[in-house]
Coordinates of C-alpha atoms in Angstrom, one line a residue:
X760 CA -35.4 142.8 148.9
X761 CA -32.1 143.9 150.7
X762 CA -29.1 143.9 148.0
X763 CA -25.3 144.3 149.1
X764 CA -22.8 146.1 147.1
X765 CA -20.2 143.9 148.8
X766 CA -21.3 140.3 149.4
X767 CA -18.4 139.2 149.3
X768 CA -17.0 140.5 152.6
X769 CA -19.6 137.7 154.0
X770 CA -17.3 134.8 154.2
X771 CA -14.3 137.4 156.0
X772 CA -17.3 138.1 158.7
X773 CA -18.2 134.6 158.9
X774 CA -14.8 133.8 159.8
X775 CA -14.7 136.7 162.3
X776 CA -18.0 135.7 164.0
X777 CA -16.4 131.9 164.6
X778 CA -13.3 133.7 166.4
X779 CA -15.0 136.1 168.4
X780 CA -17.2 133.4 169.5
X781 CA -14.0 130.8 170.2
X782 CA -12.6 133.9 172.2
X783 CA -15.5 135.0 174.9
X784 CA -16.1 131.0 175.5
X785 CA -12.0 130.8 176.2
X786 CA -12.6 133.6 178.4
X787 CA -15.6 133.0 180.2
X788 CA -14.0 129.5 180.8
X789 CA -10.8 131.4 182.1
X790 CA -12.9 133.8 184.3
X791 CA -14.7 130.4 185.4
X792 CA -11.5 128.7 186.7
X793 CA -10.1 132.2 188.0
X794 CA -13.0 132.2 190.8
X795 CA -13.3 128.8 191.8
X796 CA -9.2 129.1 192.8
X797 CA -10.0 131.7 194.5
X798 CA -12.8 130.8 196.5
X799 CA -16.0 128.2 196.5
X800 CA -19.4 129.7 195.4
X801 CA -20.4 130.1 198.9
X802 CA -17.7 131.8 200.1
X803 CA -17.8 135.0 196.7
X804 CA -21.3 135.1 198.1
X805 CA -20.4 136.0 201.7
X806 CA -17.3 138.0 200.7
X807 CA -18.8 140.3 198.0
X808 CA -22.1 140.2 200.2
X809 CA -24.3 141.1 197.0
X810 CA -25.1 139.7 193.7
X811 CA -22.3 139.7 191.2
X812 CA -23.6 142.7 188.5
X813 CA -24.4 142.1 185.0
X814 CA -23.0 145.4 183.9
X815 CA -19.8 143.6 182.0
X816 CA -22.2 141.0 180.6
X817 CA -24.5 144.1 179.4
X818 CA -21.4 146.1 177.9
X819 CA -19.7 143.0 176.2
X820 CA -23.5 142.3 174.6
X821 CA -23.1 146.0 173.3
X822 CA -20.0 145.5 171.9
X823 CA -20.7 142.5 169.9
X824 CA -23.8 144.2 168.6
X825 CA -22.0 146.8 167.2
X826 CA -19.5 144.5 165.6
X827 CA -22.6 143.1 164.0
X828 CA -23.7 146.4 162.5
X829 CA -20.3 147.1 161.6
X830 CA -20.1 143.9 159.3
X831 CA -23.2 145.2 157.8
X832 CA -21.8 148.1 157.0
X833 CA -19.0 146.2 155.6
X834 CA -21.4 144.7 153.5
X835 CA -22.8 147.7 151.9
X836 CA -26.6 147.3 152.1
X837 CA -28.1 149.3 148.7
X838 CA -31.3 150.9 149.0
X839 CA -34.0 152.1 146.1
X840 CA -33.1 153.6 142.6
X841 CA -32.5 157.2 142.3
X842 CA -31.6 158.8 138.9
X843 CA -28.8 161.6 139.0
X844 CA -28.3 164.1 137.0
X845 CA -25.3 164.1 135.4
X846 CA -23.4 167.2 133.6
X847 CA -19.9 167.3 132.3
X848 CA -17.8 166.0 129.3
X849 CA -18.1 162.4 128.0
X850 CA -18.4 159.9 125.5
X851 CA -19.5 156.5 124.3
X852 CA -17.3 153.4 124.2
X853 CA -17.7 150.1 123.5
X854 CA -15.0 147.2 124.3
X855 CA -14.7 144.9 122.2
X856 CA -13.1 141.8 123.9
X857 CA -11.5 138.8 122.0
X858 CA -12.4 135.4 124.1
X859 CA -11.1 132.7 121.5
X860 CA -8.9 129.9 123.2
X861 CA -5.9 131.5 121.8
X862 CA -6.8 133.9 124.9
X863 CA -6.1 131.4 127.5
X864 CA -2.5 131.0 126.5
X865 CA -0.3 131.4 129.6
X866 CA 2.5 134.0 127.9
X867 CA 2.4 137.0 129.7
X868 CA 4.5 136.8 133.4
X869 CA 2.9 133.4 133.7
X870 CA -0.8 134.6 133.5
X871 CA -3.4 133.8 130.8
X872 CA -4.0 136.7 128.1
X873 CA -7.5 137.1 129.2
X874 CA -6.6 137.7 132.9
X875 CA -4.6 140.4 132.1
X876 CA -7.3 141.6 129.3
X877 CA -9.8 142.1 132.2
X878 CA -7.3 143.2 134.8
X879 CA -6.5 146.6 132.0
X880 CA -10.2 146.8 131.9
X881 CA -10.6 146.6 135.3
X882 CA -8.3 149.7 135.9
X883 CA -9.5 151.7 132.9
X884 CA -13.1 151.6 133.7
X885 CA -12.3 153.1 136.9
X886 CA -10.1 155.7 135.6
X887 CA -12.8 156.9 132.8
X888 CA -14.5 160.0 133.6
X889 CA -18.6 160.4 132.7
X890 CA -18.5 158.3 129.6
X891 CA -20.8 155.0 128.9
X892 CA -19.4 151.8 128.2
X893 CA -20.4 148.7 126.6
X894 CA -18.8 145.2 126.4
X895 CA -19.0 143.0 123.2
X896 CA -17.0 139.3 123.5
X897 CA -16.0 137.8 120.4
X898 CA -14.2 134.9 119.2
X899 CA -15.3 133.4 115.8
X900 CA -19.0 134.7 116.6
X901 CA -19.9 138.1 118.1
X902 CA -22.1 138.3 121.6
X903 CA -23.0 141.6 123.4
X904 CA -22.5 141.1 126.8
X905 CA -23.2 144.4 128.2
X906 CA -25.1 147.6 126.6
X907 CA -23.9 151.0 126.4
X908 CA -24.8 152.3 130.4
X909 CA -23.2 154.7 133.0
X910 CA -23.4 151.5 135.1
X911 CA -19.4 150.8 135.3
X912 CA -20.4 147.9 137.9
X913 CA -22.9 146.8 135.8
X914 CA -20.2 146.5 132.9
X915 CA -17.4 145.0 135.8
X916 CA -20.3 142.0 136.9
X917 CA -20.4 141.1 133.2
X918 CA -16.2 141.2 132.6
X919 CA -15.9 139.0 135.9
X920 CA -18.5 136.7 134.2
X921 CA -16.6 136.3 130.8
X922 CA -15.3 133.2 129.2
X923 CA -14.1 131.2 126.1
X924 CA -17.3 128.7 126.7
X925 CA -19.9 131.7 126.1
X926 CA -19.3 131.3 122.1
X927 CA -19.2 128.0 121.2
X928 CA -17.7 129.0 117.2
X929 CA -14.1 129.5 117.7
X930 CA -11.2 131.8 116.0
X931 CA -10.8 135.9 115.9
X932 CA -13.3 137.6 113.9
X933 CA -11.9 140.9 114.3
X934 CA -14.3 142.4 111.2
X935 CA -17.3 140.8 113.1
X936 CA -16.4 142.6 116.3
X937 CA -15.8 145.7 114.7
X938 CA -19.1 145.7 113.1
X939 CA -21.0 144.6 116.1
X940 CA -19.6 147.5 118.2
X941 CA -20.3 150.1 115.3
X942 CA -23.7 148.8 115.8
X943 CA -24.4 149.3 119.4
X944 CA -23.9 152.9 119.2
X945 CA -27.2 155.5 119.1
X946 CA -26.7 157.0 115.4
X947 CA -28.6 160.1 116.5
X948 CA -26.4 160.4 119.4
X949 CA -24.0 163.3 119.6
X950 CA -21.6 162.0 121.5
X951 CA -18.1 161.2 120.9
X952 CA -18.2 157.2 119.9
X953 CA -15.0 155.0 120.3
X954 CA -14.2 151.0 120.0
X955 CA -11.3 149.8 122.1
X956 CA -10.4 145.9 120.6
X957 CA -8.7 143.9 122.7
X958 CA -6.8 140.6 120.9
X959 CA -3.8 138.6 120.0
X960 CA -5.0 139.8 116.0
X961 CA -5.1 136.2 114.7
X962 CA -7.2 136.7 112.1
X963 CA -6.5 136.2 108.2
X964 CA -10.1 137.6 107.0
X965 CA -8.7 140.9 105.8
X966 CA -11.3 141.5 103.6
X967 CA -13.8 141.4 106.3
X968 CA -11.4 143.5 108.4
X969 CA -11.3 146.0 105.7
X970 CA -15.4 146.2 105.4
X971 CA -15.1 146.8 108.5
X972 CA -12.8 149.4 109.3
X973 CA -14.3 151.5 105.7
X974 CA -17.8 151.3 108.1
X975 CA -15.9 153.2 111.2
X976 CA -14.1 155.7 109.0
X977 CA -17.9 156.3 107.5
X978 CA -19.5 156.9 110.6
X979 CA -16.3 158.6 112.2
X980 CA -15.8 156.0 114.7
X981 CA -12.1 155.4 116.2
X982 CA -11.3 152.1 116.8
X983 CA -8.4 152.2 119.4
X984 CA -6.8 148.5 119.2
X985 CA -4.9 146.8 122.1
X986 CA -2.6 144.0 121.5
X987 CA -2.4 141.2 123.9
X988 CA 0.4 138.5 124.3
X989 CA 4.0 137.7 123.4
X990 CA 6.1 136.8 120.1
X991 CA 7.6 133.7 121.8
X992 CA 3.7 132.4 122.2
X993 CA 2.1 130.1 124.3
X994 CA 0.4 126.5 124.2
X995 CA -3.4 126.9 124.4
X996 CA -5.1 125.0 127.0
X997 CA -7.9 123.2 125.8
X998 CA -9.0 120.9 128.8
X999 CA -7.6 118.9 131.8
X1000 CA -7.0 115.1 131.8
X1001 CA -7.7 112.6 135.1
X1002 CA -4.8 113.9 137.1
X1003 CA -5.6 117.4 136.7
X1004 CA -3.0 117.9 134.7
X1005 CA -3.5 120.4 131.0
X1006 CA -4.4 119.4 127.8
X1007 CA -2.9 121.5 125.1
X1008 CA -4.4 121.7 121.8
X1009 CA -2.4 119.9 118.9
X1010 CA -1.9 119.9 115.3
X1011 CA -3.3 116.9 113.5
X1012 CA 0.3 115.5 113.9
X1013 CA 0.4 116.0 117.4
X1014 CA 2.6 118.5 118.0
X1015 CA 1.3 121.0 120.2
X1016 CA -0.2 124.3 118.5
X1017 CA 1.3 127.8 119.4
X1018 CA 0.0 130.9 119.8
X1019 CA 1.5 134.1 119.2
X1020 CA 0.5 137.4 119.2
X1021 CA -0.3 139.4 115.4
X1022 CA 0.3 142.7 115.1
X1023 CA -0.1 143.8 111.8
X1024 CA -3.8 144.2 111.5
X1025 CA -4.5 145.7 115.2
X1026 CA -1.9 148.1 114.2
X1027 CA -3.7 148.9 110.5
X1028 CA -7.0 148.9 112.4
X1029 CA -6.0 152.2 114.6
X1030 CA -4.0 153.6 112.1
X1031 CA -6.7 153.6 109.4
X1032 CA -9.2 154.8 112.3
X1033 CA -7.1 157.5 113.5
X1034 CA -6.8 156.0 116.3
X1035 CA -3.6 154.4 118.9
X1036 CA -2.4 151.0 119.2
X1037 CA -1.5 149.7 122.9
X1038 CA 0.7 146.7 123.4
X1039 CA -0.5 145.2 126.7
X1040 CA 2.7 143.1 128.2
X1041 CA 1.4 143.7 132.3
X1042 CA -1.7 145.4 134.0
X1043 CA 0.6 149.0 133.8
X1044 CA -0.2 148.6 130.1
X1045 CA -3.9 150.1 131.5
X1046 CA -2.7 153.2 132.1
X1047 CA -1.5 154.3 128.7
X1048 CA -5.3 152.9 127.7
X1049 CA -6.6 155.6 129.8
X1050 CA -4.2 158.3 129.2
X1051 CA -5.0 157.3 125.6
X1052 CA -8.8 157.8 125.8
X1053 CA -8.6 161.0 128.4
X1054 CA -7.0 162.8 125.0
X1055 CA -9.7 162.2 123.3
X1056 CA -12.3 165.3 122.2
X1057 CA -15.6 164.7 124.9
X1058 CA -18.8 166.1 123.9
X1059 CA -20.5 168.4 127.0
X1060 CA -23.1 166.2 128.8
X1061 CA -26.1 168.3 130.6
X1062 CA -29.5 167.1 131.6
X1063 CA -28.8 163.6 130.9
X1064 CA -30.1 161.2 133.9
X1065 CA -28.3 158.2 134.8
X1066 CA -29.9 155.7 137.7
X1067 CA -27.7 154.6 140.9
X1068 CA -28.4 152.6 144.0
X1069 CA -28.9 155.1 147.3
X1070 CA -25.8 153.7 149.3
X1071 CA -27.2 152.8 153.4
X1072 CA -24.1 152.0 154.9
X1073 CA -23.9 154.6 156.9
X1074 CA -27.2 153.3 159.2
X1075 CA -25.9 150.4 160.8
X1076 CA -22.3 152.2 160.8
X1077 CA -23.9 155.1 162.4
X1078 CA -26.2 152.4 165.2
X1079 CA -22.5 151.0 165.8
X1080 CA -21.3 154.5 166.8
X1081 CA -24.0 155.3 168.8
X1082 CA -24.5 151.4 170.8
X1083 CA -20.5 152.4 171.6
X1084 CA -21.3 155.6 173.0
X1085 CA -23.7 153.7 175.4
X1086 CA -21.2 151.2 176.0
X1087 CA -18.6 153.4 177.3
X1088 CA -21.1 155.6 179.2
X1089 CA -22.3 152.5 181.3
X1090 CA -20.2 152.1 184.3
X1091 CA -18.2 148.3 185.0
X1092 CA -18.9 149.5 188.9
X1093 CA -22.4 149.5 190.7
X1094 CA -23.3 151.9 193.1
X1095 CA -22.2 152.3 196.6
X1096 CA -23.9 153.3 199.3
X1097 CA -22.7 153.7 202.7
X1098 CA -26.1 153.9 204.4
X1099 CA -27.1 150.7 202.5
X1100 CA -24.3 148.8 202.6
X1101 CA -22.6 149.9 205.7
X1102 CA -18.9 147.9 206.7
X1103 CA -21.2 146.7 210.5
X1104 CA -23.1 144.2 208.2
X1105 CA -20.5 142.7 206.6
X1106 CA -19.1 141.1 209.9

C-alpha cells in the first residue's frame, strides 16, 4: 500500500485543484463569449476555412497533468524499507515528558506548558546528530510512548499524539519517570545513555526522587532536567462548560488552584547526575537543550543498521518535468501549406 511522508499537503492541493478548475471554466466561458462577438459559428467556419486545432486543448491537458504529479510529489509517496548503515558518534536518550494537568497551565507568552514542551522537542530532535531517542509520558503513573529508535519521525508521530488524558492517575511522579527511563535502556549497550525530564517539578515524593536519582548515579546515567513554566503560575484548565468557556480546577473552597513552576528538585536531579538544568521560558530555550547534549562524550557507532523508507518523490516530480518538456515542444500553430491551402480557395 502507497504511504505519504506528507499527507498533510492534501487539503492545500484539494484547495488548489477547486481553483484551477474555477479558472479554465472562467476562461473557457470568456474564450466562449470572445468568439460569438466576433462572429456567428458559421461565419469562424468560412473565415478560418479549417477546423479550429486542438493543440491548446492538448497543451493545457499537459499542463494540468503535471500539476497533478507535482502535488504528488508534494506529497512525498514512501516506497519499501531499506536498512542503512550507519557509522559515526552517538548516543542513547530517552525523554521523559511530564503530562499532568499542571502542564496545560497557560503561563508561558500565553501558551500552555506542554505546547512549548513539544515545540523544544520538536527543535532538538532535529538538531541531534546519530543518537536514538525514546519518549516516556508521565504524570502520576509512567507510560512509554515511544522505544529507543533512530526513527526521529517515529518519536515526532508519538509527541504530536501526546496528552494529559493518556494517564488517567494524575500528579508529577518525577522518581517514577526517572526509573522508567533508566529502564528502557540496553544494559549491555555501550553507548552513552542520557534522560532529559521535562516538568514544572511539583512533586513532594523526595524519597522516591532520591531512589531514583542513587539508580542513575549507579548505572552512570545523566539525567539532564528542564524546567517548564513561570513563578507567577497559571490556573489549570480542567474542562469547558456549555458556552465554551474554561473550567479551572478549584480548591475544595472554590478558589481556583495555581500552578507554579518548582525548581528545587529538577535542579538537585541534574546536579546530583552531573548533569545541566534548562529553564524553558520560549521555544529558543531548545537551543541550549541541544547545545547542552552536543557537549556530551558520544560513543563511535559502526556497523549498526538502522531501517528508513526509500523516498519516490522524485518519479512523479521527474514525469512533471518531462510532460513540460513535451508541452513546450508542441507548437499552439498547425501547419501551413501553400499548395494545400492556397489564398484562390479562400475566395
Amino acid at each position: 500500500m502507497l504511504e505519504f511522508k506528507n499527507p498533510e499537503n492534501l487539503v492545500l492541493l484539494i484547495f488548489t485543484a477547486l481553483w484551477l478548475g474555477v479558472l479554465l471554466s472562467h476562461s473557457f466561458e470568456q474564450l466562449r463569449e470572445k468568439r460569438e462577438s466576433f462572429a456567428s459559428i458559421q461565419m469562424l467556419s468560412r473565415v478560418t476555412s479549417h477546423k479550429p486545432t486542438k493543440r491548446p486543448i492538448i497543451k493545457w491537458a499537459i499542463i494540468l497533468l503535471a500539476l497533478f504529479f507535482m502535488g504528488i510529489s508534494m506529497l512525498r509517496p514512501l516506497g519499501e524499507n531499506y536498512e542503512e548503515e550507519i557509522n559515526g558518534s552517538g548516543l542513547d536518550l530517552v525523554v521523559a515528558l511530564d503530562i499532568s494537568k499542571s502542564m496545560k497551565a497557560y503561563d508561558i507568552d500565553g501558551y500552555s506548558r506542554l505546547d512549548v514542551a513539544k515545540a523544544i522537542l520538536r527543535n532538538m530532535i532535529n538538531g541531534l546528530k546519530e543518537d536514538r531517542a525514546a519518549l516516556v509520558v508521565f504524570a502520576g503513573e509512567t507510560m512509554v510512548q515511544s522505544p529507543l529508535s533512530y526513527d526521529k519521525n517515529a518519536f515526532l508521530t508519538f509527541l504530536d499524539r501526546v496528552n494529559p488524558a493518556l494517564l488517567s492517575e494524575q500528579g508529577t511522579n518525577l522518581g517514577g519517570a526517572i526509573q522508567t527511563s533508566i529502564d528502557r535502556f540496553n544494559t549491555t549497550a555501550s553507548q552513552t545513555k542520557v534522560i532529559l525530564l521535562i516538568s514544572d517539578g511539583e512533586d513532594p515524593d523526595t524519597k522516591h526522587i532520591e531512589a531514583a536519582i542513587n539508580e542513575a548515579k549507579k548505572k552512570n546515567i545523566q539525567v539532564f532536567t528542564v524546567g517548564i513554566g513561570s513563578e507567577k503560575g497559571g490556573y489549570i484548565p480542567e474542562d469547558r462548560d456549555f458556552w465554551g468557556n474554561i473550567i479551572y480546577k478549584r480548591h475544595p473552597n472554590g478558589q481556583p488552584v495555581i500552578s507554579k513552576i518548582a525548581e528545587a528538585p529538577l535542579k538537585k536531579i541534574a546536579k546530583e547526575t552531573n548533569a545541566e538544568y534548562y529553564r524553558a521560558l520560549d521555544e529558543s530555550s531548545a537551543k541550549n537543550v541541544i547545545k547542552g547534549l552536543n557537549n556530551i562524550k558520544r560513543i563511535a557507532i559502526s556497523g549498526v543498521k538502522k531501517i528508513k523508507r526509500k523516498e519516490l518523490y522524485w518519479i512523479p516530480l521527474f514525469i512533471a518535468f518531462f510532460l513540460l518538456l513535451i508541452e513546450w515542444i508542441i507548437s499552439d500553430r498547425i501547419p501551413y501549406s501553400r499548395e494545400q491551402d492556397h489564398w484562390l480557395k479562400r475566395i
